[in-house]
């Protein structure tokens, strides 16, 4: 297996690509072969994107009461959870969070809202906040506002949005088990509309929902087809009251293998490990960079707390990794 893994890495570095069958085969590596896979992912990462870590932070600008029924989500109105419920925060609050992200060394800052989409006065408020963030900070703001069309993407871009974030969540073949209130195609169309508006796209998903290993590969290939700019990888942190509250966690090694295979499928993309890092990787959190990730989220997540920022900054420095401002 070591030779097969090395040959795949050489081929990718030479400009070729990994096939779907090869990627699925790599999901089955076990024992010490796992380290061969990580070494290959590291080589590919260093060749295509170097050895820097990109940091991003988010604000949950509107929480809860979402009409969608995503099985993992604490903010779905279909679930009874302890997640906070509040309307869109004032623009001063978004600005203050952007300033805090800037202080923490993170130049990429996401304004995230729960719900199917935003429009009307809420959209206007976000446009105003974006203009102020661009004027008053060095932060490059991104937004995650649900399903949007090209016109909305253009408005957000004109107000200063650098990147639009919209996850596919999982593979098309598994999506109906996770969400039935909208179609997978609505998410794909959003990504296409945003790209058409000339905005960079951050698009990934969440692992450990019960999807199979080949379905993880399937989503990576969809992301490759869509040619998204960066790929956030979340790992399920089961929340009490959601449909997946009792889901068995994906193992730490499965998380790392999935990151490594994503690096081989998406060699030149930014791969950012986001929610569920602490819960699923525990002592192995620093291994995400050996497995091929070149970014991570710092600070808190949408409805769960992240690790102390200073602890993360010490981890980057202990690993000798240079942290860089996000410039998608
Ligand atoms: S993941 Fe997004 S769309 Fe799905 S329920 Fe949660 S807030 Fe709503």
Short mmCIF file of N, CA and C and ligand atoms in Angstrom, two decimals, residues 66 68-70 72-73 75-76 114-115 169, ligand 1:
data_model
loop_
_atom_site.label_atom_id
_atom_site.label_comp_id
_atom_site.label_asym_id
_atom_site.label_seq_id
_atom_site.Cartn_x
_atom_site.Cartn_y
_atom_site.Cartn_z
N UNK A 66 -34.65 28.04 12.75
CA UNK A 66 -34.50 27.81 11.32
C UNK A 66 -35.57 26.82 10.84
N UNK A 68 -35.43 24.94 8.33
CA UNK A 68 -34.86 23.71 7.72
C UNK A 68 -34.72 22.64 8.80
N UNK A 69 -34.61 21.39 8.35
CA UNK A 69 -34.58 20.29 9.35
C UNK A 69 -33.28 19.48 9.31
N UNK A 70 -32.15 20.16 9.11
CA UNK A 70 -30.85 19.46 9.07
C UNK A 70 -30.67 18.66 10.37
N UNK A 72 -28.42 17.40 12.16
CA UNK A 72 -27.36 17.61 13.14
C UNK A 72 -27.49 18.95 13.85
N UNK A 73 -28.42 19.80 13.39
CA UNK A 73 -28.32 21.22 13.73
C UNK A 73 -29.13 21.62 14.96
N UNK A 75 -29.89 24.52 15.68
CA UNK A 75 -30.67 25.74 15.41
C UNK A 75 -31.95 25.48 14.63
N UNK A 76 -32.18 24.24 14.27
CA UNK A 76 -33.39 23.91 13.52
C UNK A 76 -34.61 24.00 14.43
N UNK A 114 -28.76 31.92 10.94
CA UNK A 114 -29.58 30.71 10.79
C UNK A 114 -30.73 31.06 9.85
N UNK A 115 -31.32 30.04 9.27
CA UNK A 115 -32.47 30.27 8.39
C UNK A 115 -32.19 29.86 6.97
N UNK A 169 -23.03 20.21 3.17
CA UNK A 169 -23.27 19.34 4.34
C UNK A 169 -22.78 17.91 4.15
S1 LIG B 1 -27.66 23.86 9.20
FE1 LIG B 1 -28.37 25.92 8.58
S2 LIG B 1 -30.10 25.49 7.23
FE2 LIG B 1 -29.75 23.59 8.39
S3 LIG B 1 -31.10 23.78 10.18
FE3 LIG B 1 -29.11 24.60 10.79
S4 LIG B 1 -29.26 26.83 10.45
FE4 LIG B 1 -30.94 25.84 9.30
#
